[in-house]
Each structure stands twice: as C-alpha cells, then as structure tokens.
Amino acid sequence: MNTAPPHRPTEATAPVTSDPRLPWAAVQTAPPPDARPARASTGTEQLLRQRDALPAGHSDRVGIRARAIEANLPTAHRLARRYAGRGEPFDDLAQVAAVALVNAVDGYDPDRRTAFVSYAVPTILGALKRHFRDTTWGMRVPRAMQELTSEVRIASGELSQQRGRTPTAAELADHLHITVDQLRAALGAEQVYRLTSLNAPSAVETGDEPIDLLGGVDPHYARVDDRLTLRLLLATVPVRERRILAMRFYDNMTQTQIAAEIGVSQMQVSRLLNRTLTRLRATPITLAGLGDQ
C-alpha cells in the first residue's frame, strides 16, 4: 500500500492567488504586482532601442511606438488616479496623463541607460500638475499665489487640529512666515478657483439668479455719442435757428411761445424748425470733424 504523503505544491509552483477564475497556467506565471511596472519598463526600453535602431521613416517605427505606449497606459492611468476627487473628471486626467506618456515615449533616449519609468513618471506627474495649475482655476492666478493658497489651506487644518479652534489671520501668517496682507491675498485668490455660475440658484429663496442682480447698461452712455454728434451739427446752424431749437427741445416751449419770445409769427417758427431739422438730418458727420471738437 502506498503511504506516501499527498503531493503539495512547492514554493516554486505554489499559486500566487486562489481565484478559481484564473487558469492554472496563468496563476503559476502571474508576476508579483510590484514587478509589473518594472517589467513593462524593461520591455519598453527594449522596444525603444529597436525603434531607434531603425532608420527614420521605417514602417516598423510606428508599430513599435504604439506598442510602447499601450504597454505603459496602465501606469499613466494609475498616476492620474492619484489626482481624482479634486474637482476634475477622471477622464480628463487620464487624457492628460496619456498625452504626457506619448511625449515621454517620443522623448526617451535609450542610450542614456536610464529606466523608462524613471523618465516617464516625472513627465506624467508634471503634466498633471500643470493641468491643475493652468486649466482648473476659474481665473488666471500666478503660480506663486496658487502654491501659497494650497499652503494656507494645509496650515489652517493643522493649526485648527492643534489648537481646537480656527486660527486667526495673524497666527496663520506667523506660521507660514508671510505678512497678513499676503495671507489675505491668498484667501481672496482661493475664491476664484471655482466661480459660481450666474445661473446658479440663489441662496435666498426669492427665485432670482445672480445674473438678475447685475446692473444693466447705463443709457446715458449712448447719450454721450448723441451729444457729441449734435454739437457738430449745431455748429453749422445760424444763431437764431439754434436759439429756436434750444427753446423747442430743451425748454419744451410751444411754437406760439417761441414766436412771442423772438417776435415772429407761429407760422414762421414752424417753417424755421422744419427747414433747420431737414438740413441737420442731411448734413454728413465725419470722424475727422468729430475729432476736431
């Protein structure tokens, strides 16, 4: 009778996972998670050496480049996921990381004997940081102010936890070794990181939107142009007709009152008004003439 103990997998053949969905061959050959980026990087270096060994314009260069990019896309997505949950859609972050990966593949020099991952990771992280710095702010804010805003936010949380209360402006400024004015500027800059939509619901239950609270265009601005134009036109009118126009349109006098004032009949006033207004409407106004006044 065979009494040998049942066969047990040795350390070399022991499965790295008990997931029954994986085939035994895949389980046996699955590399440790930490080894995958390193192996992908090594494979990328070999691919890019092959690419650089080919002459410019060779048809295989495009395929090798595509394989190198595809092999490292998981790394790019993993780096993009670090910045998820900060107000930007993950799809946008993944796209930024993917474009940076393409640039890293195109800019990598295998002759420098530097691991590809050591070159690609800083490239991708730098692109993600620039994305937040340059495109996520509602208004353009200097980079130094953006960094100070982040430092103020972190310091405020630390001091609040240490002291059990919200720190004062002086305490925050002293902690960050800045002036109170610089602190206030940083707090003001933080308010424009996400601008409120003019069509957002109002905090007060009035049904009004912020856009409804904005002032309209002052109608007096248009009157400035009218006054400048009228000044040029009136300069061409004789003194008596100019006086009649002033009494009619500025003093709101009737034709009968004007006639009594200047000593003519109402019919003459009517004819003078019609003739003067017709001439004014037909008189051209040039930009050169407007500039002379």
PDB file of C-alpha atoms in Angstrom:
ATOM      1  CA  MET A   1       0.000   0.000   0.000  1.00  0.00           C
ATOM      2  CA  ASN A   2       1.333   3.410  -0.991  1.00  0.00           C
ATOM      3  CA  THR A   3       1.609   5.541   2.130  1.00  0.00           C
ATOM      4  CA  ALA A   4       3.451   8.483   0.530  1.00  0.00           C
ATOM      5  CA  PRO A   5       2.011  11.827   1.618  1.00  0.00           C
ATOM      6  CA  PRO A   6      -0.119  13.646  -0.945  1.00  0.00           C
ATOM      7  CA  HIS A   7       1.717  15.939  -3.293  1.00  0.00           C
ATOM      8  CA  ARG A   8       1.829  19.549  -2.170  1.00  0.00           C
ATOM      9  CA  PRO A   9       2.873  22.413  -4.407  1.00  0.00           C
ATOM     10  CA  THR A  10       6.374  23.542  -3.734  1.00  0.00           C
ATOM     11  CA  GLU A  11       7.272  27.193  -3.247  1.00  0.00           C
ATOM     12  CA  ALA A  12       8.192  27.441  -6.912  1.00  0.00           C
ATOM     13  CA  THR A  13       4.812  26.125  -8.100  1.00  0.00           C
ATOM     14  CA  ALA A  14       2.550  27.437  -5.333  1.00  0.00           C
ATOM     15  CA  PRO A  15      -0.244  29.590  -6.764  1.00  0.00           C
ATOM     16  CA  VAL A  16       0.015  33.285  -6.034  1.00  0.00           C
ATOM     17  CA  THR A  17      -3.755  33.562  -5.801  1.00  0.00           C
ATOM     18  CA  SER A  18      -6.695  31.311  -5.028  1.00  0.00           C
ATOM     19  CA  ASP A  19      -9.041  32.938  -7.533  1.00  0.00           C
ATOM     20  CA  PRO A  20     -10.721  29.938  -9.297  1.00  0.00           C
ATOM     21  CA  ARG A  21     -11.479  32.106 -12.341  1.00  0.00           C
ATOM     22  CA  LEU A  22      -7.828  32.168 -13.403  1.00  0.00           C
ATOM     23  CA  PRO A  23      -6.381  29.213 -15.342  1.00  0.00           C
ATOM     24  CA  TRP A  24      -3.617  27.327 -13.586  1.00  0.00           C
ATOM     25  CA  ALA A  25      -1.006  28.326 -16.151  1.00  0.00           C
ATOM     26  CA  ALA A  26      -1.825  32.000 -15.715  1.00  0.00           C
ATOM     27  CA  VAL A  27      -1.757  31.655 -11.933  1.00  0.00           C
ATOM     28  CA  GLN A  28       1.626  29.996 -11.989  1.00  0.00           C
ATOM     29  CA  THR A  29       3.186  32.590 -14.265  1.00  0.00           C
ATOM     30  CA  ALA A  30       1.487  35.703 -12.889  1.00  0.00           C
ATOM     31  CA  PRO A  31       4.224  38.115 -11.755  1.00  0.00           C
ATOM     32  CA  PRO A  32       4.012  39.852  -8.399  1.00  0.00           C
ATOM     33  CA  PRO A  33       2.152  43.193  -8.642  1.00  0.00           C
ATOM     34  CA  ASP A  34       5.272  45.225  -7.821  1.00  0.00           C
ATOM     35  CA  ALA A  35       7.209  43.546 -10.630  1.00  0.00           C
ATOM     36  CA  ARG A  36       4.802  44.518 -13.413  1.00  0.00           C
ATOM     37  CA  PRO A  37       5.799  48.182 -13.799  1.00  0.00           C
ATOM     38  CA  ALA A  38       9.470  47.229 -13.761  1.00  0.00           C
ATOM     39  CA  ARG A  39       8.949  44.535 -16.385  1.00  0.00           C
ATOM     40  CA  ALA A  40       6.851  46.903 -18.518  1.00  0.00           C
ATOM     41  CA  SER A  41       9.612  49.481 -18.249  1.00  0.00           C
ATOM     42  CA  THR A  42      12.254  46.940 -19.279  1.00  0.00           C
ATOM     43  CA  GLY A  43      10.146  45.863 -22.225  1.00  0.00           C
ATOM     44  CA  THR A  44       9.605  49.488 -23.206  1.00  0.00           C
ATOM     45  CA  GLU A  45      13.328  50.161 -23.155  1.00  0.00           C
ATOM     46  CA  GLN A  46      13.914  47.210 -25.463  1.00  0.00           C
ATOM     47  CA  LEU A  47      11.167  48.355 -27.809  1.00  0.00           C
ATOM     48  CA  LEU A  48      12.524  51.885 -27.973  1.00  0.00           C
ATOM     49  CA  ARG A  49      16.034  50.612 -28.632  1.00  0.00           C
ATOM     50  CA  GLN A  50      14.606  48.647 -31.543  1.00  0.00           C
ATOM     51  CA  ARG A  51      12.819  51.778 -32.749  1.00  0.00           C
ATOM     52  CA  ASP A  52      15.955  53.923 -32.609  1.00  0.00           C
ATOM     53  CA  ALA A  53      17.937  51.234 -34.440  1.00  0.00           C
ATOM     54  CA  LEU A  54      15.614  51.571 -37.419  1.00  0.00           C
ATOM     55  CA  PRO A  55      16.172  54.341 -39.969  1.00  0.00           C
ATOM     56  CA  ALA A  56      13.880  57.367 -39.924  1.00  0.00           C
ATOM     57  CA  GLY A  57      10.697  56.739 -41.890  1.00  0.00           C
ATOM     58  CA  HIS A  58      10.839  52.963 -41.480  1.00  0.00           C
ATOM     59  CA  SER A  59       7.346  51.465 -41.400  1.00  0.00           C
ATOM     60  CA  ASP A  60       8.020  49.447 -38.218  1.00  0.00           C
ATOM     61  CA  ARG A  61       8.788  52.522 -36.133  1.00  0.00           C
ATOM     62  CA  VAL A  62       5.089  53.439 -35.900  1.00  0.00           C
ATOM     63  CA  GLY A  63       4.092  49.993 -34.672  1.00  0.00           C
ATOM     64  CA  ILE A  64       6.893  49.832 -32.086  1.00  0.00           C
ATOM     65  CA  ARG A  65       5.909  53.269 -30.787  1.00  0.00           C
ATOM     66  CA  ALA A  66       2.268  52.201 -30.446  1.00  0.00           C
ATOM     67  CA  ARG A  67       3.265  49.044 -28.536  1.00  0.00           C
ATOM     68  CA  ALA A  68       5.399  51.073 -26.120  1.00  0.00           C
ATOM     69  CA  ILE A  69       2.535  53.461 -25.448  1.00  0.00           C
ATOM     70  CA  GLU A  70      -0.026  50.696 -24.936  1.00  0.00           C
ATOM     71  CA  ALA A  71       2.300  48.822 -22.553  1.00  0.00           C
ATOM     72  CA  ASN A  72       2.536  51.863 -20.258  1.00  0.00           C
ATOM     73  CA  LEU A  73      -1.034  53.165 -20.365  1.00  0.00           C
ATOM     74  CA  PRO A  74      -1.904  51.389 -17.076  1.00  0.00           C
ATOM     75  CA  THR A  75       0.913  53.308 -15.392  1.00  0.00           C
ATOM     76  CA  ALA A  76      -0.409  56.589 -16.795  1.00  0.00           C
ATOM     77  CA  HIS A  77      -3.930  55.838 -15.566  1.00  0.00           C
ATOM     78  CA  ARG A  78      -2.603  54.868 -12.146  1.00  0.00           C
ATOM     79  CA  LEU A  79      -0.814  58.199 -11.829  1.00  0.00           C
ATOM     80  CA  ALA A  80      -3.914  60.073 -12.999  1.00  0.00           C
ATOM     81  CA  ARG A  81      -5.985  58.321 -10.345  1.00  0.00           C
ATOM     82  CA  ARG A  82      -3.836  59.957  -7.650  1.00  0.00           C
ATOM     83  CA  TYR A  83      -5.437  63.268  -8.557  1.00  0.00           C
ATOM     84  CA  ALA A  84      -9.017  62.001  -8.796  1.00  0.00           C
ATOM     85  CA  GLY A  85     -11.580  63.568  -6.491  1.00  0.00           C
ATOM     86  CA  ARG A  86     -10.143  67.084  -6.747  1.00  0.00           C
ATOM     87  CA  GLY A  87     -12.884  68.555  -8.881  1.00  0.00           C
ATOM     88  CA  GLU A  88     -11.670  67.354 -12.268  1.00  0.00           C
ATOM     89  CA  PRO A  89     -13.293  64.456 -14.190  1.00  0.00           C
ATOM     90  CA  PHE A  90     -11.077  61.382 -14.202  1.00  0.00           C
ATOM     91  CA  ASP A  91     -11.447  61.048 -17.980  1.00  0.00           C
ATOM     92  CA  ASP A  92      -9.797  64.462 -18.402  1.00  0.00           C
ATOM     93  CA  LEU A  93      -6.960  63.488 -16.065  1.00  0.00           C
ATOM     94  CA  ALA A  94      -6.470  60.192 -17.874  1.00  0.00           C
ATOM     95  CA  GLN A  95      -6.256  62.030 -21.184  1.00  0.00           C
ATOM     96  CA  VAL A  96      -3.662  64.461 -19.824  1.00  0.00           C
ATOM     97  CA  ALA A  97      -1.615  61.534 -18.479  1.00  0.00           C
ATOM     98  CA  ALA A  98      -1.892  59.651 -21.781  1.00  0.00           C
ATOM     99  CA  VAL A  99      -0.678  62.640 -23.801  1.00  0.00           C
ATOM    100  CA  ALA A 100       2.246  63.035 -21.394  1.00  0.00           C
ATOM    101  CA  LEU A 101       3.041  59.328 -21.840  1.00  0.00           C
ATOM    102  CA  VAL A 102       3.146  59.787 -25.610  1.00  0.00           C
ATOM    103  CA  ASN A 103       5.557  62.681 -25.150  1.00  0.00           C
ATOM    104  CA  ALA A 104       7.685  60.551 -22.829  1.00  0.00           C
ATOM    105  CA  VAL A 105       7.856  57.731 -25.375  1.00  0.00           C
ATOM    106  CA  ASP A 106       8.838  60.180 -28.103  1.00  0.00           C
ATOM    107  CA  GLY A 107      11.419  61.945 -25.951  1.00  0.00           C
ATOM    108  CA  TYR A 108      13.053  58.947 -24.275  1.00  0.00           C
ATOM    109  CA  ASP A 109      16.676  58.278 -25.200  1.00  0.00           C
ATOM    110  CA  PRO A 110      17.643  54.626 -24.571  1.00  0.00           C
ATOM    111  CA  ASP A 111      21.347  55.464 -24.943  1.00  0.00           C
ATOM    112  CA  ARG A 112      21.322  57.272 -21.593  1.00  0.00           C
ATOM    113  CA  ARG A 113      20.783  53.938 -19.814  1.00  0.00           C
ATOM    114  CA  THR A 114      18.014  55.419 -17.663  1.00  0.00           C
ATOM    115  CA  ALA A 115      14.968  53.308 -16.858  1.00  0.00           C
ATOM    116  CA  PHE A 116      11.991  54.413 -18.903  1.00  0.00           C
ATOM    117  CA  VAL A 117       9.744  54.560 -15.850  1.00  0.00           C
ATOM    118  CA  SER A 118      12.195  56.956 -14.183  1.00  0.00           C
ATOM    119  CA  TYR A 119      11.769  59.278 -17.145  1.00  0.00           C
ATOM    120  CA  ALA A 120       8.049  58.798 -17.798  1.00  0.00           C
ATOM    121  CA  VAL A 121       6.663  59.149 -14.257  1.00  0.00           C
ATOM    122  CA  PRO A 122       8.020  62.698 -13.628  1.00  0.00           C
ATOM    123  CA  THR A 123       6.873  63.673 -17.119  1.00  0.00           C
ATOM    124  CA  ILE A 124       3.319  62.479 -16.461  1.00  0.00           C
ATOM    125  CA  LEU A 125       3.120  63.924 -12.935  1.00  0.00           C
ATOM    126  CA  GLY A 126       4.410  67.253 -14.200  1.00  0.00           C
ATOM    127  CA  ALA A 127       1.721  67.348 -16.894  1.00  0.00           C
ATOM    128  CA  LEU A 128      -0.995  66.586 -14.331  1.00  0.00           C
ATOM    129  CA  LYS A 129       0.241  69.344 -12.024  1.00  0.00           C
ATOM    130  CA  ARG A 130       0.339  71.824 -14.887  1.00  0.00           C
ATOM    131  CA  HIS A 131      -3.195  70.819 -15.818  1.00  0.00           C
ATOM    132  CA  PHE A 132      -4.440  71.752 -12.353  1.00  0.00           C
ATOM    133  CA  ARG A 133      -2.352  74.918 -12.316  1.00  0.00           C
ATOM    134  CA  ASP A 134      -3.307  76.223 -15.746  1.00  0.00           C
ATOM    135  CA  THR A 135      -6.799  74.961 -16.557  1.00  0.00           C
ATOM    136  CA  THR A 136      -8.776  74.257 -13.391  1.00  0.00           C
ATOM    137  CA  TRP A 137      -8.744  77.755 -11.900  1.00  0.00           C
ATOM    138  CA  GLY A 138     -11.723  79.904 -12.791  1.00  0.00           C
ATOM    139  CA  MET A 139      -9.397  82.880 -13.272  1.00  0.00           C
ATOM    140  CA  ARG A 140      -5.735  83.153 -14.125  1.00  0.00           C
ATOM    141  CA  VAL A 141      -3.773  83.281 -10.858  1.00  0.00           C
ATOM    142  CA  PRO A 142       0.047  83.464 -10.612  1.00  0.00           C
ATOM    143  CA  ARG A 143       1.729  80.172  -9.794  1.00  0.00           C
ATOM    144  CA  ALA A 144       3.246  81.517  -6.553  1.00  0.00           C
ATOM    145  CA  MET A 145      -0.221  82.555  -5.366  1.00  0.00           C
ATOM    146  CA  GLN A 146      -1.651  79.145  -6.248  1.00  0.00           C
ATOM    147  CA  GLU A 147       1.035  77.441  -4.179  1.00  0.00           C
ATOM    148  CA  LEU A 148       0.501  79.851  -1.281  1.00  0.00           C
ATOM    149  CA  THR A 149      -3.232  79.178  -1.390  1.00  0.00           C
ATOM    150  CA  SER A 150      -2.553  75.459  -1.011  1.00  0.00           C
ATOM    151  CA  GLU A 151      -0.140  76.097   1.876  1.00  0.00           C
ATOM    152  CA  VAL A 152      -2.704  78.263   3.643  1.00  0.00           C
ATOM    153  CA  ARG A 153      -5.329  75.540   3.357  1.00  0.00           C
ATOM    154  CA  ILE A 154      -2.989  72.906   4.789  1.00  0.00           C
ATOM    155  CA  ALA A 155      -1.725  75.169   7.587  1.00  0.00           C
ATOM    156  CA  SER A 156      -5.267  76.139   8.552  1.00  0.00           C
ATOM    157  CA  GLY A 157      -6.209  72.494   9.022  1.00  0.00           C
ATOM    158  CA  GLU A 158      -3.080  71.725  11.035  1.00  0.00           C
ATOM    159  CA  LEU A 159      -3.483  74.708  13.377  1.00  0.00           C
ATOM    160  CA  SER A 160      -7.200  74.039  13.821  1.00  0.00           C
ATOM    161  CA  GLN A 161      -6.419  70.475  14.903  1.00  0.00           C
ATOM    162  CA  GLN A 162      -3.619  71.542  17.252  1.00  0.00           C
ATOM    163  CA  ARG A 163      -5.497  74.374  18.971  1.00  0.00           C
ATOM    164  CA  GLY A 164      -9.052  73.132  18.788  1.00  0.00           C
ATOM    165  CA  ARG A 165     -10.278  76.312  17.087  1.00  0.00           C
ATOM    166  CA  THR A 166      -9.964  78.214  13.848  1.00  0.00           C
ATOM    167  CA  PRO A 167      -6.642  80.080  13.743  1.00  0.00           C
ATOM    168  CA  THR A 168      -6.627  83.840  13.383  1.00  0.00           C
ATOM    169  CA  ALA A 169      -5.162  85.589  10.373  1.00  0.00           C
ATOM    170  CA  ALA A 170      -2.137  86.689  12.400  1.00  0.00           C
ATOM    171  CA  GLU A 171      -1.499  83.132  13.613  1.00  0.00           C
ATOM    172  CA  LEU A 172      -1.699  81.721  10.092  1.00  0.00           C
ATOM    173  CA  ALA A 173       0.603  84.412   8.718  1.00  0.00           C
ATOM    174  CA  ASP A 174       3.127  83.822  11.502  1.00  0.00           C
ATOM    175  CA  HIS A 175       3.014  80.057  10.942  1.00  0.00           C
ATOM    176  CA  LEU A 176       3.677  80.466   7.191  1.00  0.00           C
ATOM    177  CA  HIS A 177       6.221  83.291   7.671  1.00  0.00           C
ATOM    178  CA  ILE A 178       4.245  85.683   5.488  1.00  0.00           C
ATOM    179  CA  THR A 179       2.515  89.012   6.061  1.00  0.00           C
ATOM    180  CA  VAL A 180      -1.167  89.345   6.825  1.00  0.00           C
ATOM    181  CA  ASP A 181      -1.652  91.146   3.515  1.00  0.00           C
ATOM    182  CA  GLN A 182      -0.150  88.189   1.639  1.00  0.00           C
ATOM    183  CA  LEU A 183      -2.448  85.861   3.571  1.00  0.00           C
ATOM    184  CA  ARG A 184      -5.496  87.912   2.640  1.00  0.00           C
ATOM    185  CA  ALA A 185      -4.423  87.908  -0.996  1.00  0.00           C
ATOM    186  CA  ALA A 186      -4.169  84.103  -0.917  1.00  0.00           C
ATOM    187  CA  LEU A 187      -7.601  83.778   0.689  1.00  0.00           C
ATOM    188  CA  GLY A 188      -9.021  86.074  -1.964  1.00  0.00           C
ATOM    189  CA  ALA A 189      -7.388  84.074  -4.729  1.00  0.00           C
ATOM    190  CA  GLU A 190      -8.936  80.888  -3.395  1.00  0.00           C
ATOM    191  CA  GLN A 191     -12.398  82.335  -4.015  1.00  0.00           C
ATOM    192  CA  VAL A 192     -11.828  82.318  -7.789  1.00  0.00           C
ATOM    193  CA  TYR A 193     -10.785  78.665  -8.009  1.00  0.00           C
ATOM    194  CA  ARG A 194     -14.388  77.732  -8.753  1.00  0.00           C
ATOM    195  CA  LEU A 195     -16.510  80.627  -9.985  1.00  0.00           C
ATOM    196  CA  THR A 196     -20.227  80.488  -9.257  1.00  0.00           C
ATOM    197  CA  SER A 197     -22.419  80.321 -12.331  1.00  0.00           C
ATOM    198  CA  LEU A 198     -24.553  83.385 -12.985  1.00  0.00           C
ATOM    199  CA  ASN A 199     -27.464  80.996 -13.464  1.00  0.00           C
ATOM    200  CA  ALA A 200     -26.933  79.144 -10.180  1.00  0.00           C
ATOM    201  CA  PRO A 201     -29.904  79.091  -7.761  1.00  0.00           C
ATOM    202  CA  SER A 202     -29.840  81.932  -5.264  1.00  0.00           C
ATOM    203  CA  ALA A 203     -29.134  81.176  -1.611  1.00  0.00           C
ATOM    204  CA  VAL A 204     -32.152  83.294  -0.713  1.00  0.00           C
ATOM    205  CA  GLU A 205     -35.475  81.739  -1.631  1.00  0.00           C
ATOM    206  CA  THR A 206     -36.541  84.527  -3.965  1.00  0.00           C
ATOM    207  CA  GLY A 207     -36.226  82.644  -7.230  1.00  0.00           C
ATOM    208  CA  ASP A 208     -33.696  85.155  -8.510  1.00  0.00           C
ATOM    209  CA  GLU A 209     -30.460  84.099 -10.156  1.00  0.00           C
ATOM    210  CA  PRO A 210     -27.197  86.016  -9.663  1.00  0.00           C
ATOM    211  CA  ILE A 211     -27.481  87.319 -13.214  1.00  0.00           C
ATOM    212  CA  ASP A 212     -30.748  89.018 -12.240  1.00  0.00           C
ATOM    213  CA  LEU A 213     -28.901  91.074  -9.624  1.00  0.00           C
ATOM    214  CA  LEU A 214     -26.417  92.553 -12.076  1.00  0.00           C
ATOM    215  CA  GLY A 215     -26.897  96.121 -13.214  1.00  0.00           C
ATOM    216  CA  GLY A 216     -27.815  96.911 -16.779  1.00  0.00           C
ATOM    217  CA  VAL A 217     -26.079  99.168 -19.263  1.00  0.00           C
ATOM    218  CA  ASP A 218     -26.439 102.827 -18.317  1.00  0.00           C
ATOM    219  CA  PRO A 219     -28.500 104.512 -21.074  1.00  0.00           C
ATOM    220  CA  HIS A 220     -26.582 107.758 -20.540  1.00  0.00           C
ATOM    221  CA  TYR A 221     -23.553 106.216 -22.278  1.00  0.00           C
ATOM    222  CA  ALA A 222     -25.390 106.325 -25.602  1.00  0.00           C
ATOM    223  CA  ARG A 223     -26.352 109.929 -24.973  1.00  0.00           C
ATOM    224  CA  VAL A 224     -22.686 110.907 -24.934  1.00  0.00           C
ATOM    225  CA  ASP A 225     -22.416 109.988 -28.616  1.00  0.00           C
ATOM    226  CA  ASP A 226     -25.642 111.829 -29.360  1.00  0.00           C
ATOM    227  CA  ARG A 227     -24.402 114.975 -27.639  1.00  0.00           C
ATOM    228  CA  LEU A 228     -21.081 114.929 -29.496  1.00  0.00           C
ATOM    229  CA  THR A 229     -22.861 114.490 -32.806  1.00  0.00           C
ATOM    230  CA  LEU A 230     -25.389 117.218 -32.022  1.00  0.00           C
ATOM    231  CA  ARG A 231     -22.621 119.635 -31.053  1.00  0.00           C
ATOM    232  CA  LEU A 232     -21.083 119.298 -34.512  1.00  0.00           C
ATOM    233  CA  LEU A 233     -24.420 119.747 -36.236  1.00  0.00           C
ATOM    234  CA  LEU A 234     -25.452 122.776 -34.219  1.00  0.00           C
ATOM    235  CA  ALA A 235     -22.177 124.465 -35.080  1.00  0.00           C
ATOM    236  CA  THR A 236     -23.445 124.710 -38.674  1.00  0.00           C
ATOM    237  CA  VAL A 237     -26.792 126.306 -37.701  1.00  0.00           C
ATOM    238  CA  PRO A 238     -27.272 130.110 -37.576  1.00  0.00           C
ATOM    239  CA  VAL A 239     -27.687 131.692 -34.154  1.00  0.00           C
ATOM    240  CA  ARG A 240     -31.432 132.424 -34.474  1.00  0.00           C
ATOM    241  CA  GLU A 241     -32.314 128.884 -35.600  1.00  0.00           C
ATOM    242  CA  ARG A 242     -30.078 127.463 -32.881  1.00  0.00           C
ATOM    243  CA  ARG A 243     -31.979 129.521 -30.313  1.00  0.00           C
ATOM    244  CA  ILE A 244     -35.300 128.283 -31.661  1.00  0.00           C
ATOM    245  CA  LEU A 245     -34.124 124.657 -31.413  1.00  0.00           C
ATOM    246  CA  ALA A 246     -32.993 125.179 -27.815  1.00  0.00           C
ATOM    247  CA  MET A 247     -36.320 126.705 -26.777  1.00  0.00           C
ATOM    248  CA  ARG A 248     -38.301 123.980 -28.530  1.00  0.00           C
ATOM    249  CA  PHE A 249     -36.382 120.855 -27.480  1.00  0.00           C
ATOM    250  CA  TYR A 250     -34.614 121.885 -24.250  1.00  0.00           C
ATOM    251  CA  ASP A 251     -37.089 124.345 -22.728  1.00  0.00           C
ATOM    252  CA  ASN A 252     -40.118 122.473 -24.117  1.00  0.00           C
ATOM    253  CA  MET A 253     -41.736 125.698 -25.285  1.00  0.00           C
ATOM    254  CA  THR A 254     -44.572 125.646 -27.822  1.00  0.00           C
ATOM    255  CA  GLN A 255     -44.252 127.281 -31.225  1.00  0.00           C
ATOM    256  CA  THR A 256     -46.600 130.052 -30.076  1.00  0.00           C
ATOM    257  CA  GLN A 257     -44.422 130.761 -27.026  1.00  0.00           C
ATOM    258  CA  ILE A 258     -41.277 130.775 -29.194  1.00  0.00           C
ATOM    259  CA  ALA A 259     -42.918 133.160 -31.684  1.00  0.00           C
ATOM    260  CA  ALA A 260     -43.784 135.581 -28.878  1.00  0.00           C
ATOM    261  CA  GLU A 261     -40.259 135.327 -27.476  1.00  0.00           C
ATOM    262  CA  ILE A 262     -38.408 136.177 -30.700  1.00  0.00           C
ATOM    263  CA  GLY A 263     -41.064 138.454 -32.232  1.00  0.00           C
ATOM    264  CA  VAL A 264     -42.241 136.447 -35.255  1.00  0.00           C
ATOM    265  CA  SER A 265     -45.383 134.546 -36.144  1.00  0.00           C
ATOM    266  CA  GLN A 266     -46.063 130.977 -35.176  1.00  0.00           C
ATOM    267  CA  MET A 267     -46.109 130.033 -38.883  1.00  0.00           C
ATOM    268  CA  GLN A 268     -42.578 131.409 -39.326  1.00  0.00           C
ATOM    269  CA  VAL A 269     -41.379 129.423 -36.318  1.00  0.00           C
ATOM    270  CA  SER A 270     -42.846 126.268 -37.820  1.00  0.00           C
ATOM    271  CA  ARG A 271     -41.139 126.869 -41.176  1.00  0.00           C
ATOM    272  CA  LEU A 272     -37.795 127.655 -39.493  1.00  0.00           C
ATOM    273  CA  LEU A 273     -37.972 124.475 -37.405  1.00  0.00           C
ATOM    274  CA  ASN A 274     -38.830 122.258 -40.375  1.00  0.00           C
ATOM    275  CA  ARG A 275     -36.111 123.799 -42.566  1.00  0.00           C
ATOM    276  CA  THR A 276     -33.455 123.558 -39.838  1.00  0.00           C
ATOM    277  CA  LEU A 277     -34.283 119.954 -38.919  1.00  0.00           C
ATOM    278  CA  THR A 278     -34.291 118.910 -42.589  1.00  0.00           C
ATOM    279  CA  ARG A 279     -30.855 120.453 -43.092  1.00  0.00           C
ATOM    280  CA  LEU A 280     -29.470 118.836 -39.930  1.00  0.00           C
ATOM    281  CA  ARG A 281     -30.661 115.383 -41.000  1.00  0.00           C
ATOM    282  CA  ALA A 282     -28.995 115.824 -44.399  1.00  0.00           C
ATOM    283  CA  THR A 283     -25.687 117.137 -43.032  1.00  0.00           C
ATOM    284  CA  PRO A 284     -22.954 114.380 -43.042  1.00  0.00           C
ATOM    285  CA  ILE A 285     -20.846 113.938 -39.906  1.00  0.00           C
ATOM    286  CA  THR A 286     -17.299 112.711 -40.494  1.00  0.00           C
ATOM    287  CA  LEU A 287     -14.953 111.150 -37.967  1.00  0.00           C
ATOM    288  CA  ALA A 288     -12.407 113.812 -38.785  1.00  0.00           C
ATOM    289  CA  GLY A 289     -14.889 116.517 -37.860  1.00  0.00           C
ATOM    290  CA  LEU A 290     -15.759 114.727 -34.631  1.00  0.00           C
ATOM    291  CA  GLY A 291     -12.104 114.586 -33.666  1.00  0.00           C
ATOM    292  CA  ASP A 292     -11.669 118.318 -34.149  1.00  0.00           C
ATOM    293  CA  GLN A 293     -14.202 119.162 -31.460  1.00  0.00           C
TER     294      GLN A 293
END
